[in-house]
Short mmCIF file of C-alpha atoms in Angstrom, two decimals:
data_model
loop_
_atom_site.label_atom_id
_atom_site.label_comp_id
_atom_site.label_asym_id
_atom_site.label_seq_id
_atom_site.Cartn_x
_atom_site.Cartn_y
_atom_site.Cartn_z
CA MET A 4 126.72 119.27 79.56
CA LEU A 5 123.21 118.58 78.52
CA LEU A 6 121.58 116.50 81.10
CA ASP A 7 118.75 113.99 80.05
CA ALA A 8 117.23 114.82 83.80
CA LEU A 9 117.95 116.94 86.65
CA PHE A 10 116.42 116.27 90.00
CA THR A 11 116.71 119.24 92.28
CA HIS A 12 115.73 120.11 95.95
CA GLY A 13 115.84 116.47 97.19
CA ARG A 14 117.29 115.32 100.58
CA PHE A 15 119.35 112.40 98.84
CA THR A 16 120.83 109.64 101.21
CA THR A 17 123.54 108.25 98.85
CA LEU A 18 125.04 105.58 101.26
CA GLU A 19 128.36 106.59 99.78
CA PRO A 20 130.93 107.55 102.37
CA ASP A 21 132.54 110.51 100.30
CA ARG A 22 129.33 112.10 99.59
CA PRO A 23 126.67 110.65 102.17
CA THR A 24 124.20 113.37 101.04
CA ALA A 25 123.08 115.73 98.16
CA THR A 26 120.27 117.93 97.17
CA ALA A 27 120.56 117.42 93.38
CA VAL A 28 121.34 114.63 90.97
CA GLY A 29 122.19 114.91 87.11
CA VAL A 30 121.21 111.85 84.78
CA VAL A 31 122.64 110.93 81.30
CA GLY A 32 121.81 107.78 79.59
CA GLY A 33 120.30 106.22 82.74
CA LEU A 34 123.40 106.91 84.82
CA ILE A 35 124.29 109.41 87.48
CA VAL A 36 126.70 111.97 86.05
CA GLY A 37 127.06 114.31 89.14
CA PHE A 38 125.62 116.04 92.35
CA ASP A 39 125.21 119.36 93.49
CA GLU A 40 128.08 121.74 92.71
CA GLU A 41 129.41 119.35 89.88
CA LEU A 42 126.14 120.16 87.86
CA ALA A 43 126.70 123.87 87.81
CA GLY A 44 125.99 125.23 84.29
CA CYS A 45 124.55 121.98 83.12
CA ARG A 46 121.22 122.38 81.19
CA ALA A 47 118.67 119.49 81.14
CA GLU A 48 116.03 118.22 78.94
CA THR A 49 113.90 117.57 82.12
CA THR A 50 114.30 119.11 85.59
CA LEU A 51 112.09 117.79 88.23
CA ASP A 52 111.67 119.52 91.79
CA LEU A 53 111.58 117.14 94.66
CA GLY A 54 110.22 119.84 96.83
CA GLY A 55 112.59 118.82 99.78
CA ALA A 56 111.52 115.42 99.93
CA PRO A 57 113.82 112.63 101.29
CA VAL A 58 115.25 110.33 98.80
CA VAL A 59 117.08 106.85 99.05
CA PRO A 60 118.83 104.70 96.55
CA GLY A 61 116.65 102.25 94.57
CA LEU A 62 115.30 99.46 96.61
CA HIS A 63 116.02 95.99 95.68
CA ASP A 64 114.17 92.90 96.68
CA ALA A 65 116.72 89.78 96.50
CA HIS A 66 113.94 87.28 96.55
CA GLN A 67 110.50 88.24 95.33
CA HIS A 68 108.36 85.97 92.96
CA LEU A 69 107.35 89.04 90.69
CA SER A 70 105.61 86.78 88.17
CA ALA A 71 103.77 84.75 90.83
CA ARG A 72 102.71 88.18 92.65
CA GLY A 73 101.18 89.12 89.24
CA GLN A 74 99.36 85.70 88.73
CA ASP A 75 98.00 85.70 92.46
CA LEU A 76 96.35 89.15 91.37
CA LEU A 77 94.06 87.17 88.76
CA MET A 78 93.25 84.27 91.51
CA CYS A 79 90.79 84.22 94.29
CA ASP A 80 92.19 85.71 97.24
CA VAL A 81 91.89 83.72 100.61
CA SER A 82 94.83 85.23 102.49
CA PRO A 83 94.33 86.73 105.84
CA ALA A 84 93.55 89.95 104.66
CA ALA A 85 90.67 88.70 102.83
CA VAL A 86 89.16 85.89 104.93
CA ARG A 87 88.86 85.37 108.74
CA THR A 88 87.18 81.96 109.07
CA LEU A 89 87.18 78.69 107.34
CA ASP A 90 83.65 79.46 106.11
CA ASP A 91 85.03 82.53 104.65
CA VAL A 92 87.45 80.42 102.60
CA TYR A 93 84.64 78.27 101.35
CA ALA A 94 82.43 81.29 100.51
CA ALA A 95 85.22 82.98 98.67
CA VAL A 96 86.03 80.03 96.41
CA GLY A 97 82.37 79.46 95.74
CA ARG A 98 81.75 83.04 94.66
CA HIS A 99 84.95 82.76 92.42
CA ALA A 100 83.85 79.45 90.94
CA ALA A 101 80.42 80.72 90.03
CA GLY A 102 81.94 83.16 87.47
CA LEU A 103 84.01 80.54 85.82
CA ALA A 104 83.41 77.99 83.00
CA PRO A 105 81.55 74.59 84.10
CA ASP A 106 84.87 72.76 83.59
CA ALA A 107 87.35 75.55 84.51
CA TRP A 108 89.88 75.21 87.21
CA VAL A 109 89.29 77.38 90.45
CA LEU A 110 92.49 78.66 91.54
CA ALA A 111 92.81 80.31 94.84
CA THR A 112 95.82 81.55 96.77
CA GLY A 113 97.03 82.75 100.24
CA LEU A 114 95.76 80.17 102.45
CA ASP A 115 96.98 80.34 105.94
CA ASP A 116 95.14 77.85 108.08
CA GLY A 117 97.01 78.60 110.98
CA LYS A 118 95.14 81.77 111.28
CA LEU A 119 91.78 80.22 110.69
CA ASP A 120 89.40 78.06 112.79
CA GLY A 121 89.93 74.84 110.48
CA SER A 122 91.52 73.80 107.43
CA PRO A 123 89.74 73.26 104.21
CA THR A 124 89.41 69.84 102.85
CA ARG A 125 88.70 68.36 99.52
CA GLU A 126 85.09 67.52 100.60
CA GLY A 127 84.56 71.12 101.84
CA LEU A 128 85.60 72.34 98.55
CA ASP A 129 83.65 69.97 96.78
CA ALA A 130 80.57 71.52 98.32
CA VAL A 131 81.12 74.83 96.96
CA CYS A 132 82.73 74.56 93.58
CA GLY A 133 79.75 73.41 91.30
CA GLY A 134 81.63 70.35 90.21
CA ARG A 135 84.74 72.31 89.07
CA PRO A 136 88.26 71.09 89.97
CA VAL A 137 89.76 73.19 92.94
CA TRP A 138 93.32 74.14 93.74
CA VAL A 139 93.72 76.39 96.88
CA ALA A 140 97.64 77.32 97.15
CA HIS A 141 99.09 77.85 100.69
CA ALA A 142 100.66 81.22 101.32
CA SER A 143 103.98 79.50 101.54
CA HIS A 144 103.50 78.10 98.03
CA HIS A 145 104.92 74.76 99.52
CA ALA A 146 101.30 73.09 99.71
CA GLY A 147 97.87 73.33 98.67
CA VAL A 148 94.53 71.76 98.91
CA ALA A 149 92.72 69.87 96.01
CA ASN A 150 89.25 68.80 95.83
CA THR A 151 87.86 65.54 94.69
CA VAL A 152 87.22 66.85 91.07
CA ALA A 153 90.59 67.95 90.90
CA ILE A 154 92.12 64.49 92.03
CA ARG A 155 89.89 63.01 89.38
CA ARG A 156 90.93 65.38 86.79
CA ILE A 157 94.47 64.54 87.34
CA GLY A 158 93.77 60.84 86.54
CA PHE A 159 92.74 59.25 89.97
CA THR A 160 89.06 58.02 89.91
CA ASP A 161 89.41 57.11 93.55
CA PRO A 162 91.19 59.57 95.78
CA ARG A 163 92.76 56.63 97.61
CA ASP A 164 94.78 55.95 94.66
CA LEU A 165 96.47 59.31 94.81
CA PRO A 166 100.26 58.20 94.76
CA ASP A 167 102.95 59.13 97.17
CA VAL A 168 105.73 61.09 95.55
CA ASP A 169 109.37 61.07 96.49
CA GLY A 170 110.18 64.61 98.00
CA GLY A 171 106.57 65.44 98.65
CA TRP A 172 103.71 64.65 101.22
CA ILE A 173 100.10 63.85 100.92
CA GLU A 174 97.95 64.26 103.95
CA ARG A 175 95.96 61.09 104.70
CA ARG A 176 93.43 60.29 107.17
CA PRO A 177 93.95 57.01 109.45
CA ASP A 178 92.24 54.80 106.93
CA GLY A 179 94.39 56.00 103.86
CA ASP A 180 91.96 58.38 102.52
CA PRO A 181 93.38 61.75 101.48
CA THR A 182 92.21 65.06 103.16
CA GLY A 183 93.05 67.17 99.76
CA LEU A 184 96.25 68.53 101.47
CA ILE A 185 99.22 68.05 98.86
CA ALA A 186 102.72 69.35 99.81
CA GLU A 187 106.26 69.91 98.11
CA ARG A 188 107.19 67.77 95.10
CA ALA A 189 103.60 66.01 95.19
CA MET A 190 102.21 69.34 94.10
CA THR A 191 103.73 68.61 90.73
CA LEU A 192 100.74 66.11 90.31
CA ILE A 193 98.45 69.18 90.26
CA PHE A 194 100.73 71.53 88.42
CA ALA A 195 101.17 69.21 85.39
CA HIS A 196 97.35 70.11 84.74
CA ILE A 197 97.25 73.77 85.80
CA ARG A 198 100.38 74.88 84.29
CA PRO A 199 101.37 76.52 81.82
CA GLN A 200 99.41 79.67 82.07
CA PRO A 201 98.97 80.78 78.28
CA PHE A 202 102.10 82.94 77.23
CA GLU A 203 100.08 86.20 76.89
CA GLU A 204 98.50 85.65 80.13
CA PHE A 205 101.89 85.16 81.81
CA VAL A 206 103.51 88.28 80.06
CA HIS A 207 100.35 90.08 81.72
CA ALA A 208 101.18 88.88 85.06
CA ILE A 209 104.76 89.99 84.67
CA GLU A 210 103.33 93.45 83.97
CA LEU A 211 101.03 93.34 86.90
CA GLY A 212 103.99 92.28 89.23
CA SER A 213 106.05 95.01 87.87
CA ARG A 214 103.48 97.60 88.56
CA ALA A 215 103.14 96.47 91.96
CA ALA A 216 106.73 96.41 92.69
CA LEU A 217 107.25 99.81 91.30
CA ALA A 218 104.08 101.14 93.53
CA ASP A 219 106.24 99.58 96.34
CA GLY A 220 109.51 101.65 95.60
CA LEU A 221 111.23 98.79 94.32
CA THR A 222 113.63 99.44 91.31
CA SER A 223 115.32 95.91 91.27
CA VAL A 224 113.74 92.30 91.83
CA THR A 225 115.31 89.06 91.85
CA GLU A 226 113.03 86.38 90.75
CA PRO A 227 113.96 83.18 92.59
CA GLY A 228 112.92 80.52 90.33
CA ILE A 229 111.65 80.26 86.63
CA SER A 230 110.87 77.54 84.35
CA GLY A 231 110.93 74.59 86.82
CA ALA A 232 108.60 71.88 87.68
CA MET A 233 107.84 73.08 91.16
CA ILE A 234 108.37 76.98 90.60
CA GLY A 235 107.75 78.90 87.52
CA ASN A 236 105.29 78.73 84.81
CA SER A 237 106.90 77.06 81.85
CA PRO A 238 110.13 76.66 79.77
CA THR A 239 109.34 79.84 77.90
CA ASP A 240 109.55 82.04 80.97
CA LEU A 241 112.49 84.00 80.07
CA ALA A 242 111.02 84.62 76.98
CA ALA A 243 108.01 86.07 78.39
CA PHE A 244 110.23 88.51 80.48
CA MET A 245 112.01 89.32 77.29
CA THR A 246 108.68 90.23 75.73
CA ALA A 247 107.54 92.19 78.62
CA ARG A 248 110.70 94.26 78.52
CA ASP A 249 110.48 94.68 74.63
CA ARG A 250 107.00 96.01 75.07
CA GLY A 251 108.03 98.42 77.96
CA VAL A 252 105.75 96.84 80.62
CA LEU A 253 108.66 95.63 82.58
CA GLY A 254 109.46 98.67 84.69
CA VAL A 255 111.89 97.12 87.17
CA ARG A 256 115.02 95.77 86.61
CA MET A 257 114.98 91.90 86.69
CA THR A 258 117.41 89.22 87.73
CA VAL A 259 116.01 85.83 87.16
CA MET A 260 117.04 82.54 88.67
CA PRO A 261 116.29 79.42 86.47
CA GLU A 262 115.29 76.41 88.29
CA ILE A 263 117.87 73.62 88.06
CA SER A 264 115.44 71.46 86.22
CA ALA A 265 115.50 73.87 83.42
CA LEU A 266 119.20 73.20 82.97
CA HIS A 267 120.37 70.63 80.54
CA ASP A 268 123.60 68.59 80.19
CA ILE A 269 125.47 70.24 77.38
CA GLU A 270 128.73 68.52 77.77
CA ARG A 271 130.51 66.19 80.07
CA ASP A 272 131.66 68.97 82.44
CA GLY A 273 128.81 71.33 83.01
CA LEU A 274 125.03 72.32 83.05
CA GLY A 275 123.72 75.21 81.08
CA LEU A 276 120.73 76.54 79.47
CA ASP A 277 120.46 76.20 75.68
CA LEU A 278 123.62 77.45 74.04
CA GLY A 279 125.41 77.07 77.47
CA LEU A 280 124.05 80.30 79.10
CA ARG A 281 124.70 80.85 82.75
CA SER A 282 124.72 83.23 85.58
CA GLY A 283 125.71 86.89 84.50
CA LEU A 284 124.08 87.15 80.76
CA GLY A 285 121.92 89.84 80.20
CA ASP A 286 121.88 93.75 80.57
CA ASP A 287 120.75 96.31 83.27
CA VAL A 288 117.01 95.44 82.77
CA LEU A 289 116.88 91.68 82.51
CA ARG A 290 119.72 89.42 83.34
CA ILE A 291 120.28 85.52 84.22
CA GLY A 292 121.24 85.14 87.77
CA ALA A 293 121.85 82.27 90.23
CA VAL A 294 120.60 78.84 89.45
CA LYS A 295 117.87 77.64 92.00
CA ILE A 296 117.94 74.69 93.72
CA ILE A 297 115.07 73.71 96.58
CA SER A 298 116.36 71.51 99.25
CA ASP A 299 113.43 71.52 101.90
CA GLY A 300 110.12 72.88 102.37
CA ALA A 301 108.59 75.55 104.78
CA LEU A 302 108.09 76.06 108.24
CA THR A 303 104.37 76.81 108.18
CA ALA A 304 103.63 73.56 106.48
CA ARG A 305 106.01 71.85 108.80
CA THR A 306 108.06 70.58 105.77
CA ALA A 307 111.14 72.43 106.49
CA ALA A 308 114.09 69.95 107.50
CA VAL A 309 115.02 70.81 111.07
CA CYS A 310 117.47 69.16 113.18
CA CYS A 311 115.26 68.73 116.30
CA ASP A 312 111.31 67.58 116.33
CA TYR A 313 108.63 70.10 115.76
CA ALA A 314 107.11 71.36 119.07
CA ASP A 315 103.69 70.53 117.72
CA ARG A 316 104.38 67.37 115.81
CA PRO A 317 106.50 64.78 117.78
CA GLY A 318 108.73 62.71 115.75
CA GLY A 319 108.20 65.26 112.62
CA ARG A 320 111.36 66.99 111.26
CA GLY A 321 110.32 68.12 107.93
CA LEU A 322 112.05 66.65 104.55
CA LEU A 323 114.68 67.05 102.21
CA LEU A 324 113.21 67.04 98.57
CA ASP A 325 116.31 65.28 97.40
CA ASP A 326 118.77 63.43 99.79
CA ALA A 327 122.02 65.11 100.75
CA ALA A 328 124.10 62.88 98.01
CA VAL A 329 121.85 64.19 95.15
CA LEU A 330 121.89 67.76 96.30
CA GLN A 331 125.33 67.68 96.48
CA GLU A 332 125.51 66.28 93.03
CA LYS A 333 123.36 69.05 91.71
CA ILE A 334 125.37 71.78 93.19
CA LEU A 335 128.77 70.25 92.27
CA ALA A 336 127.54 70.32 88.64
CA ALA A 337 126.22 73.71 88.76
CA HIS A 338 129.22 75.11 90.69
CA ARG A 339 131.67 73.32 87.97
CA ALA A 340 129.68 74.87 85.03
CA GLY A 341 130.27 78.53 86.37
CA TRP A 342 126.95 79.18 87.75
CA GLN A 343 126.10 81.25 91.03
CA ILE A 344 123.85 79.00 92.98
CA GLY A 345 120.89 79.90 95.18
CA THR A 346 119.55 77.02 97.18
CA HIS A 347 116.32 77.24 99.26
CA ALA A 348 117.28 75.80 102.80
CA ILE A 349 114.89 76.99 105.56
CA GLY A 350 115.47 74.53 108.32
CA ASP A 351 118.76 74.10 110.27
CA ALA A 352 119.27 70.62 109.00
CA ALA A 353 118.99 71.57 105.39
CA VAL A 354 121.25 74.72 105.92
CA GLU A 355 123.96 72.30 107.18
CA VAL A 356 123.56 69.96 104.18
CA ILE A 357 123.84 72.91 101.70
CA LEU A 358 126.81 74.41 103.50
CA ASP A 359 128.52 70.87 103.20
CA ALA A 360 127.84 71.05 99.56
CA TYR A 361 129.12 74.47 98.79
CA GLU A 362 132.28 73.80 100.70
CA ARG A 363 132.94 70.52 98.72
CA ALA A 364 132.27 72.16 95.59
CA GLN A 365 134.91 74.83 96.21
CA GLU A 366 137.43 72.38 97.48
CA LEU A 367 137.10 70.17 94.08
CA HIS A 368 136.72 72.97 91.74
CA PRO A 369 138.29 76.47 93.13
CA ARG A 370 136.50 79.63 91.83
CA THR A 371 137.02 83.22 92.78
CA ASP A 372 134.12 84.64 94.66
CA PRO A 373 131.06 82.43 93.41
CA ARG A 374 129.14 84.12 96.00
CA HIS A 375 126.54 81.26 96.35
CA ARG A 376 123.29 81.93 98.27
CA ILE A 377 121.10 80.26 100.73
CA GLU A 378 117.62 81.37 100.07
CA HIS A 379 115.91 82.02 103.48
CA CYS A 380 118.59 80.34 105.81
CA GLY A 381 115.48 80.49 108.21
CA LEU A 382 117.20 78.56 111.20
CA ALA A 383 120.93 78.65 111.69
CA ASP A 384 123.15 78.32 114.85
CA ASP A 385 126.29 80.54 115.62
CA ARG A 386 128.56 77.64 114.00
CA GLN A 387 126.49 77.78 110.93
CA ILE A 388 126.80 81.50 110.65
CA GLU A 389 130.32 81.53 111.01
CA ARG A 390 130.75 78.82 108.23
CA LEU A 391 128.53 81.29 106.12
CA LYS A 392 131.07 83.83 106.61
CA GLN A 393 134.08 81.53 105.89
CA LEU A 394 132.71 80.13 102.89
CA GLY A 395 131.64 83.41 101.33
CA VAL A 396 127.85 82.39 101.07
CA VAL A 397 125.23 84.91 101.13
CA PRO A 398 122.12 84.27 103.38
CA VAL A 399 118.85 85.70 101.93
CA PRO A 400 116.47 85.87 104.73
CA GLN A 401 112.98 87.56 105.10
CA GLY A 402 112.38 89.85 107.90
CA ARG A 403 108.81 90.18 107.15
CA PHE A 404 108.15 86.69 107.89
CA LEU A 405 108.16 87.37 111.54
CA ASP A 406 105.31 90.10 111.24
CA GLU A 407 102.83 87.79 109.24
CA LEU A 408 104.00 84.15 109.95
CA GLY A 409 105.76 84.43 113.47
CA ASP A 410 103.01 82.88 115.45
CA SER A 411 102.83 79.78 113.20
CA TYR A 412 106.75 79.61 113.74
CA VAL A 413 106.41 79.99 117.54
CA THR A 414 103.97 77.36 117.65
CA ALA A 415 106.11 75.04 115.12
CA LEU A 416 109.29 75.39 117.00
CA GLY A 417 108.71 76.73 120.63
CA ARG A 418 109.57 80.17 121.74
CA GLU A 419 113.10 79.65 122.57
CA ARG A 420 114.05 77.65 119.29
CA ALA A 421 112.09 80.24 117.27
CA GLY A 422 114.59 82.76 118.62
CA LEU A 423 117.18 81.38 116.28
CA LEU A 424 114.91 82.50 113.14
CA TYR A 425 116.16 84.95 110.78
CA ARG A 426 119.21 86.26 112.63
CA GLN A 427 119.86 89.48 110.40
CA ARG A 428 121.70 90.94 113.03
CA SER A 429 123.95 87.98 113.68
CA PHE A 430 124.69 87.67 110.15
CA LEU A 431 125.82 91.53 110.05
CA ASP A 432 127.86 91.15 113.46
CA ALA A 433 129.92 87.99 111.59
CA GLY A 434 130.79 90.37 108.78
CA ILE A 435 128.26 89.21 106.24
CA GLU A 436 126.77 91.28 103.57
CA LEU A 437 122.91 91.05 104.42
CA PRO A 438 120.39 91.52 101.54
CA GLY A 439 116.97 92.59 101.99
CA SER A 440 113.74 90.35 100.63
CA SER A 441 110.27 89.51 101.15
CA ASP A 442 109.53 86.14 99.28
CA CYS A 443 106.39 88.06 97.99
CA PRO A 444 103.71 86.81 97.35
CA VAL A 445 104.15 84.62 100.65
CA VAL A 446 104.11 87.78 102.38
CA ASP A 447 103.70 91.55 101.82
CA GLY A 448 106.09 92.80 99.19
CA SER A 449 106.65 96.39 100.41
CA PRO A 450 110.22 96.89 101.14
CA LEU A 451 109.44 99.74 103.39
CA ARG A 452 107.45 97.52 105.60
CA GLY A 453 110.32 95.00 105.22
CA ILE A 454 112.61 97.36 106.71
CA HIS A 455 110.08 98.29 109.42
CA SER A 456 110.06 94.36 110.19
CA LEU A 457 114.01 94.29 110.26
CA VAL A 458 114.17 97.13 112.84
CA ASN A 459 111.17 95.85 115.01
CA ARG A 460 111.02 92.09 114.86
CA GLN A 461 107.30 91.92 116.00
CA LEU A 462 105.21 88.84 115.97
CA PRO A 463 101.61 89.24 114.97
CA ASP A 464 100.47 89.61 118.64
CA GLY A 465 102.94 92.70 118.86
CA SER A 466 105.60 91.03 121.13
CA VAL A 467 109.18 90.91 119.91
CA LEU A 468 111.08 87.90 118.93
CA ASN A 469 114.71 87.98 120.07
CA PRO A 470 115.48 91.67 120.22
CA ALA A 471 118.98 91.41 119.95
CA GLU A 472 118.49 90.44 116.34
CA ARG A 473 116.81 93.67 115.36
CA LEU A 474 118.60 96.13 112.90
CA THR A 475 118.96 99.78 112.98
CA PRO A 476 117.09 101.67 110.33
CA LEU A 477 120.33 102.39 108.50
CA GLN A 478 121.27 98.74 108.55
CA ALA A 479 118.03 97.85 107.25
CA LEU A 480 118.08 100.44 104.52
CA ARG A 481 121.53 98.86 103.52
CA ALA A 482 120.13 95.55 103.37
CA TYR A 483 117.58 96.57 100.81
CA THR A 484 120.18 98.51 98.61
CA VAL A 485 123.64 97.34 98.82
CA GLY A 486 123.17 94.12 100.46
CA SER A 487 120.67 93.11 97.57
CA ALA A 488 123.14 94.31 95.27
CA TYR A 489 125.87 92.42 96.52
CA ALA A 490 123.87 89.23 96.53
CA ASP A 491 123.40 89.60 92.91
CA HIS A 492 126.95 90.43 91.84
CA GLN A 493 125.74 94.02 90.91
CA ASP A 494 127.09 96.14 93.53
CA HIS A 495 129.37 97.70 91.00
CA ARG A 496 126.12 99.01 89.25
CA LYS A 497 123.69 99.78 91.96
CA GLY A 498 122.94 99.87 95.64
CA THR A 499 124.27 103.31 96.25
CA LEU A 500 123.85 106.54 94.44
CA ALA A 501 127.46 107.34 93.06
CA ARG A 502 128.60 108.75 89.80
CA GLY A 503 128.81 106.27 87.12
CA LYS A 504 125.94 104.19 88.79
CA LEU A 505 122.56 103.46 87.75
CA ALA A 506 120.05 106.40 88.36
CA ASP A 507 117.72 104.37 90.48
CA PHE A 508 116.19 105.91 93.64
CA VAL A 509 113.06 106.26 95.57
CA VAL A 510 111.18 109.49 96.97
CA LEU A 511 109.62 109.19 99.98
CA SER A 512 107.10 111.02 102.22
CA ASP A 513 109.26 110.86 105.34
CA ASP A 514 112.73 110.06 106.25
CA LEU A 515 112.73 106.43 107.32
CA LEU A 516 116.05 107.04 109.11
CA ARG A 517 114.66 109.71 111.37
CA VAL A 518 110.85 108.71 111.79
CA ALA A 519 109.97 106.63 115.08
CA PRO A 520 111.08 102.98 114.41
CA ASP A 521 107.70 101.82 114.95
CA SER A 522 106.40 104.19 112.30
CA ILE A 523 108.72 103.12 109.46
CA GLY A 524 105.99 100.97 107.99
CA ASP A 525 103.94 104.17 107.66
CA VAL A 526 106.48 105.86 105.27
CA ALA A 527 104.98 106.21 101.77
CA VAL A 528 106.47 106.05 98.38
CA VAL A 529 106.04 109.27 96.52
CA ALA A 530 107.84 108.32 93.27
CA THR A 531 110.11 105.56 92.06
CA VAL A 532 112.87 106.51 89.57
CA VAL A 533 114.70 103.74 87.53
CA GLY A 534 117.43 104.87 85.10
CA GLY A 535 116.44 108.60 85.70
CA VAL A 536 112.98 107.94 84.45
CA VAL A 537 109.89 108.27 86.91
CA ARG A 538 108.38 104.83 86.54
CA HIS A 539 105.69 105.45 89.31
CA GLY A 540 104.37 108.66 90.88
CA ALA A 541 105.28 111.16 88.04
CA ASP A 542 102.12 113.07 88.95
CA SER A 543 103.34 113.74 92.40
CA LEU A 544 106.58 115.60 91.11
CA ASP A 545 107.09 119.24 89.76
CA ARG A 546 108.21 118.87 86.22
CA HIS A 547 109.73 121.69 84.32
#
């Protein structure tokens, strides 16, 4: 047999019980065709010597906004990695504004005022923007701060006239004057004027996001929301991904989730994209996944719908962006039409509403293994976890949130209640297949640091939040491989290394299953291989 590629002298962890390890892998047509002794006598167009390096199956982020990650790389960075004080935020925005046209929007991203000595206001931004409109997006992407010029640019000469929006929130001072903070669906007032990004720029953002993902060791990414009013860039988002694929700049495998507002009533009994498209259409490079629905907000913005008051906001329990009846109607329509559904629900009150809606949809219109998802599933009690299992619903949590945002969570919920956050071990113990994900660019998108977080569950201060929820390194690796493939209905194609599956794998500097748990995040990506082609780190491998 003539192989397209032969990878030798590796320490492959396959996650397959019949052959858990291997030293050589053969590839034809992007698929694995054999291991070790099965390759005896085979010749190869290309042979790559891995030099004894550890290799794991391709890592898959089940919830990463890859296009937004690329877009953020083109904006002013005010994340905790770039700024330490409120004055730093203003200075960064001012420097960025100075390089723009006099009437250009100044866009910044990554704001986490919980780590600053104060919160930016519209007046503070006015002072540094040189008369330009400013929008500073919160790291959660569920809120942001607009300056006075921005509010006027969108049509309100007097900022006090800025209207309230159902499913949204505008922070106001006691006299009704807005501070500039705008959250959830109210952000569409701004988005209508700063979107869409021009098509070619958006394609470039996808390229940048893909490069960053490959450098992180990701071979597959599920983008949880395109073409929506609140999430995504424009109705042509899918075309931009197709263009990136056709130009060869989409190096990772993508599953994209259209936001439900992008769907149309095409017949009495269902919703679909134009021509009636739905989950599952596509190929191994680009496919349509679940439809995305957003039910609540974020804990950091105190807009996640929770069943008990926020510890630092008496009487505050967040909000549902639509009432329960409307959410159930959306879910029922999408389920009936054959869609897999991924609903954003962080607070336990929102999780309950979505579980009820999924259960009702399946009762009225039974389907075999719809595998609906709850994106984040941040707060969940034991009863809700059992319901997830009974209904076959896949939670898609983010372990990295605790490392970067956990201090804000403890402030919002109190230490005891915060222990119910992101209960990955409880999901596994209940028999639920657990995916791995980041929600990048909300937090760091590295799957290796994500695995580190799942194993260690440390907060920014170094303390451990509910140590009973920590995973073993093997469980965490399975989440970012087998679990994420399962969440995408793709476990028959990827997630493990086996004959007939996609030849996706990652060469590492150290064995993450053997290093000290607190050193997992230090393991580096040597090379990322997609379909037997080295997409990142080719210079690190001995090719002959």
